[in-house]
mmCIF file of C-alpha atoms in Angstrom:
data_model
loop_
_atom_site.group_PDB
_atom_site.id
_atom_site.type_symbol
_atom_site.label_atom_id
_atom_site.label_comp_id
_atom_site.label_asym_id
_atom_site.label_seq_id
_atom_site.Cartn_x
_atom_site.Cartn_y
_atom_site.Cartn_z
ATOM 1 C CA UNK A 1 207.668 -84.111 -107.252
ATOM 2 C CA UNK A 2 204.345 -83.064 -105.970
ATOM 3 C CA UNK A 3 201.389 -83.907 -108.180
ATOM 4 C CA UNK A 4 199.081 -81.363 -109.612
ATOM 5 C CA UNK A 5 195.458 -82.798 -110.689
ATOM 6 C CA UNK A 6 192.885 -80.370 -111.894
ATOM 7 C CA UNK A 7 194.304 -77.365 -110.204
ATOM 8 C CA UNK A 8 194.823 -79.070 -106.857
ATOM 9 C CA UNK A 9 198.232 -79.811 -105.658
ATOM 10 C CA UNK A 10 199.127 -82.445 -103.204
ATOM 11 C CA UNK A 11 202.615 -82.155 -101.377
ATOM 12 C CA UNK A 12 205.109 -85.061 -101.676
ATOM 13 C CA UNK A 13 204.184 -85.954 -98.126
ATOM 14 C CA UNK A 14 200.494 -86.020 -98.557
ATOM 15 C CA UNK A 15 201.093 -88.185 -101.692
ATOM 16 C CA UNK A 16 203.305 -90.549 -99.684
ATOM 17 C CA UNK A 17 200.552 -90.518 -96.728
ATOM 18 C CA UNK A 18 197.811 -91.560 -99.473
ATOM 19 C CA UNK A 19 199.933 -94.307 -100.981
ATOM 20 C CA UNK A 20 200.706 -95.708 -97.520
ATOM 21 C CA UNK A 21 196.919 -96.006 -96.660
ATOM 22 C CA UNK A 22 196.460 -97.364 -100.512
ATOM 23 C CA UNK A 23 199.274 -100.022 -99.287
ATOM 24 C CA UNK A 24 197.113 -101.119 -96.361
ATOM 25 C CA UNK A 25 194.617 -102.785 -98.481
ATOM 26 C CA UNK A 26 194.443 -105.786 -101.269
ATOM 27 C CA UNK A 27 195.064 -104.926 -104.880
ATOM 28 C CA UNK A 28 192.333 -103.167 -106.637
ATOM 29 C CA UNK A 29 190.834 -102.600 -103.320
ATOM 30 C CA UNK A 30 192.134 -98.797 -103.198
ATOM 31 C CA UNK A 31 189.020 -97.283 -102.753
ATOM 32 C CA UNK A 32 188.799 -98.371 -99.155
ATOM 33 C CA UNK A 33 191.392 -95.544 -98.643
ATOM 34 C CA UNK A 34 188.818 -93.065 -99.451
ATOM 35 C CA UNK A 35 188.044 -91.706 -95.539
ATOM 36 C CA UNK A 36 191.906 -91.352 -95.027
ATOM 37 C CA UNK A 37 192.653 -89.442 -98.301
ATOM 38 C CA UNK A 38 189.842 -87.150 -97.621
ATOM 39 C CA UNK A 39 191.376 -86.531 -93.976
ATOM 40 C CA UNK A 40 194.769 -85.733 -96.071
ATOM 41 C CA UNK A 41 193.339 -83.418 -98.523
ATOM 42 C CA UNK A 42 191.393 -81.632 -96.035
ATOM 43 C CA UNK A 43 194.547 -81.112 -94.152
ATOM 44 C CA UNK A 44 196.593 -80.067 -97.046
ATOM 45 C CA UNK A 45 193.673 -77.534 -98.030
ATOM 46 C CA UNK A 46 193.243 -75.236 -94.774
ATOM 47 C CA UNK A 47 190.767 -77.334 -93.352
ATOM 48 C CA UNK A 48 188.463 -77.907 -96.135
ATOM 49 C CA UNK A 49 187.946 -80.508 -99.147
ATOM 50 C CA UNK A 50 187.370 -78.480 -102.478
ATOM 51 C CA UNK A 51 185.912 -80.063 -105.694
ATOM 52 C CA UNK A 52 189.639 -80.093 -107.272
ATOM 53 C CA UNK A 53 191.128 -82.013 -104.199
ATOM 54 C CA UNK A 54 188.093 -84.369 -104.351
ATOM 55 C CA UNK A 55 188.899 -84.705 -108.246
ATOM 56 C CA UNK A 56 192.335 -85.751 -107.517
ATOM 57 C CA UNK A 57 191.393 -87.996 -104.884
ATOM 58 C CA UNK A 58 189.318 -89.949 -107.554
ATOM 59 C CA UNK A 59 192.113 -89.583 -109.856
ATOM 60 C CA UNK A 60 194.633 -91.236 -107.423
ATOM 61 C CA UNK A 61 192.115 -94.064 -106.561
ATOM 62 C CA UNK A 62 191.378 -94.946 -110.000
ATOM 63 C CA UNK A 63 187.828 -94.401 -108.836
ATOM 64 C CA UNK A 64 185.116 -91.604 -110.373
ATOM 65 C CA UNK A 65 184.704 -88.345 -108.818
ATOM 66 C CA UNK A 66 181.289 -88.751 -107.774
ATOM 67 C CA UNK A 67 182.040 -91.763 -105.589
ATOM 68 C CA UNK A 68 184.251 -89.301 -103.877
ATOM 69 C CA UNK A 69 181.737 -86.543 -103.674
ATOM 70 C CA UNK A 70 179.174 -89.139 -102.258
ATOM 71 C CA UNK A 71 181.454 -90.031 -99.219
ATOM 72 C CA UNK A 72 182.531 -86.488 -98.766
ATOM 73 C CA UNK A 73 179.026 -85.013 -98.790
ATOM 74 C CA UNK A 74 177.638 -87.903 -96.394
ATOM 75 C CA UNK A 75 180.280 -87.306 -93.264
ATOM 76 C CA UNK A 76 180.048 -83.622 -91.751
ATOM 77 C CA UNK A 77 183.632 -84.277 -90.511
ATOM 78 C CA UNK A 78 184.748 -83.056 -94.172
ATOM 79 C CA UNK A 79 183.998 -79.335 -94.709
ATOM 80 C CA UNK A 80 182.927 -78.492 -98.450
ATOM 81 C CA UNK A 81 183.654 -75.035 -98.171
ATOM 82 C CA UNK A 82 186.642 -72.949 -96.788
ATOM 83 C CA UNK A 83 186.486 -72.562 -93.020
ATOM 84 C CA UNK A 84 188.265 -70.634 -90.119
ATOM 85 C CA UNK A 85 191.537 -71.707 -88.192
ATOM 86 C CA UNK A 86 189.475 -73.169 -85.577
ATOM 87 C CA UNK A 87 186.130 -75.080 -86.430
ATOM 88 C CA UNK A 88 183.790 -75.215 -83.488
ATOM 89 C CA UNK A 89 181.519 -78.406 -83.881
ATOM 90 C CA UNK A 90 178.890 -77.916 -81.378
ATOM 91 C CA UNK A 91 176.601 -80.659 -80.525
ATOM 92 C CA UNK A 92 173.124 -80.125 -81.007
ATOM 93 C CA UNK A 93 171.104 -83.196 -80.110
ATOM 94 C CA UNK A 94 169.021 -83.853 -77.320
ATOM 95 C CA UNK A 95 171.239 -84.550 -74.306
ATOM 96 C CA UNK A 96 173.787 -81.541 -74.950
ATOM 97 C CA UNK A 97 170.131 -79.215 -75.577
ATOM 98 C CA UNK A 98 168.915 -80.282 -72.306
ATOM 99 C CA UNK A 99 172.076 -79.271 -70.779
ATOM 100 C CA UNK A 100 172.453 -75.825 -72.586
ATOM 101 C CA UNK A 101 173.885 -76.181 -76.211
ATOM 102 C CA UNK A 102 171.191 -73.935 -77.322
ATOM 103 C CA UNK A 103 172.234 -71.175 -75.153
ATOM 104 C CA UNK A 104 176.274 -71.930 -75.863
ATOM 105 C CA UNK A 105 175.512 -71.814 -79.616
ATOM 106 C CA UNK A 106 173.503 -68.462 -79.045
ATOM 107 C CA UNK A 107 176.540 -67.138 -76.962
ATOM 108 C CA UNK A 108 178.877 -67.912 -79.394
ATOM 109 C CA UNK A 109 176.904 -66.692 -82.565
ATOM 110 C CA UNK A 110 176.809 -63.275 -80.290
ATOM 111 C CA UNK A 111 180.285 -63.304 -79.142
ATOM 112 C CA UNK A 112 181.601 -64.138 -82.622
ATOM 113 C CA UNK A 113 179.162 -62.047 -84.518
ATOM 114 C CA UNK A 114 178.270 -64.854 -86.960
ATOM 115 C CA UNK A 115 175.366 -67.075 -87.676
ATOM 116 C CA UNK A 116 175.807 -71.117 -87.703
ATOM 117 C CA UNK A 117 177.740 -72.415 -90.936
ATOM 118 C CA UNK A 118 179.266 -68.983 -91.007
ATOM 119 C CA UNK A 119 183.272 -67.987 -90.540
ATOM 120 C CA UNK A 120 184.459 -64.726 -88.445
ATOM 121 C CA UNK A 121 185.900 -61.753 -90.538
ATOM 122 C CA UNK A 122 189.115 -62.785 -89.242
ATOM 123 C CA UNK A 123 189.315 -66.118 -90.515
ATOM 124 C CA UNK A 124 189.615 -67.355 -86.785
ATOM 125 C CA UNK A 125 186.167 -69.344 -85.961
ATOM 126 C CA UNK A 126 183.956 -71.345 -88.045
ATOM 127 C CA UNK A 127 180.799 -72.230 -86.329
ATOM 128 C CA UNK A 128 179.539 -75.747 -87.031
ATOM 129 C CA UNK A 129 176.461 -77.531 -85.343
ATOM 130 C CA UNK A 130 176.768 -80.987 -85.920
ATOM 131 C CA UNK A 131 175.102 -84.106 -84.763
ATOM 132 C CA UNK A 132 175.515 -86.209 -81.349
ATOM 133 C CA UNK A 133 179.562 -86.216 -80.641
ATOM 134 C CA UNK A 134 178.791 -88.990 -77.908
ATOM 135 C CA UNK A 135 179.499 -87.022 -74.747
ATOM 136 C CA UNK A 136 176.328 -86.824 -73.703
ATOM 137 C CA UNK A 137 177.232 -86.704 -69.983
ATOM 138 C CA UNK A 138 179.465 -83.688 -69.951
ATOM 139 C CA UNK A 139 177.283 -81.259 -72.559
ATOM 140 C CA UNK A 140 177.020 -78.941 -73.683
ATOM 141 C CA UNK A 141 180.255 -79.613 -75.308
ATOM 142 C CA UNK A 142 181.833 -78.976 -78.820
ATOM 143 C CA UNK A 143 184.894 -80.444 -80.885
ATOM 144 C CA UNK A 144 187.722 -78.735 -82.329
ATOM 145 C CA UNK A 145 189.456 -81.175 -84.535
ATOM 146 C CA UNK A 146 190.014 -84.149 -82.249
ATOM 147 C CA UNK A 147 189.908 -82.590 -79.211
ATOM 148 C CA UNK A 148 186.450 -82.268 -77.091
ATOM 149 C CA UNK A 149 185.809 -79.450 -74.789
ATOM 150 C CA UNK A 150 183.097 -80.067 -72.424
ATOM 151 C CA UNK A 151 180.932 -78.959 -69.806
ATOM 152 C CA UNK A 152 180.933 -75.314 -71.447
ATOM 153 C CA UNK A 153 177.821 -74.270 -69.514
ATOM 154 C CA UNK A 154 178.279 -70.892 -69.175
ATOM 155 C CA UNK A 155 178.923 -67.194 -70.722
ATOM 156 C CA UNK A 156 182.124 -67.106 -68.652
ATOM 157 C CA UNK A 157 182.898 -70.800 -69.722
ATOM 158 C CA UNK A 158 182.567 -69.419 -73.486
ATOM 159 C CA UNK A 159 184.918 -66.639 -73.061
ATOM 160 C CA UNK A 160 187.683 -68.766 -71.343
ATOM 161 C CA UNK A 161 187.245 -71.120 -74.318
ATOM 162 C CA UNK A 162 187.329 -68.792 -77.087
ATOM 163 C CA UNK A 163 190.400 -66.733 -75.190
ATOM 164 C CA UNK A 164 192.423 -70.143 -75.343
ATOM 165 C CA UNK A 165 191.413 -70.828 -78.817
ATOM 166 C CA UNK A 166 192.569 -67.438 -79.956
ATOM 167 C CA UNK A 167 195.865 -68.346 -78.382
ATOM 168 C CA UNK A 168 196.182 -71.864 -80.062
ATOM 169 C CA UNK A 169 198.019 -72.857 -83.154
ATOM 170 C CA UNK A 170 196.693 -75.706 -85.487
ATOM 171 C CA UNK A 171 198.693 -78.823 -84.851
ATOM 172 C CA UNK A 172 200.497 -80.137 -88.036
ATOM 173 C CA UNK A 173 199.477 -83.841 -88.610
ATOM 174 C CA UNK A 174 202.318 -86.335 -87.686
ATOM 175 C CA UNK A 175 202.705 -87.604 -91.591
ATOM 176 C CA UNK A 176 203.414 -83.951 -92.369
ATOM 177 C CA UNK A 177 206.168 -82.685 -90.194
#
């Protein structure tokens, strides 16, 4: 039976996965499962973590909601508002900018008709500049979920990337299969 907490409902599989993470830590240290629980919530909620999901995590982990909010708002890997099917996390730090990240961001904005932090009207893409993704030698680059796309250094490369992503399905996490 799935659990409903504050209007956010985890699937049975998600609850099992969170309990599996909790079991990795000693009794009374369930807060250590907070990061993976946030990832599970984000996967369950179309790519973002709502306040209701954070409240549900707090209840499951027996911690205060503010403890979840502090962590979720600290890390850029957690989306705190609805996002598109594909979140384009573009590295905007020095090495990538020297290799053309600013131009790539401008090209993406123009081609997608959105600004940074926005989602396309069709719900396909969200453009999210982020700090270093540790791929300095292959910039400009961006990340979509766990996959890096590197050397996107021309308008043609942006076009090819966007076409590929339009035809790509979002992968289901292994625990949810």
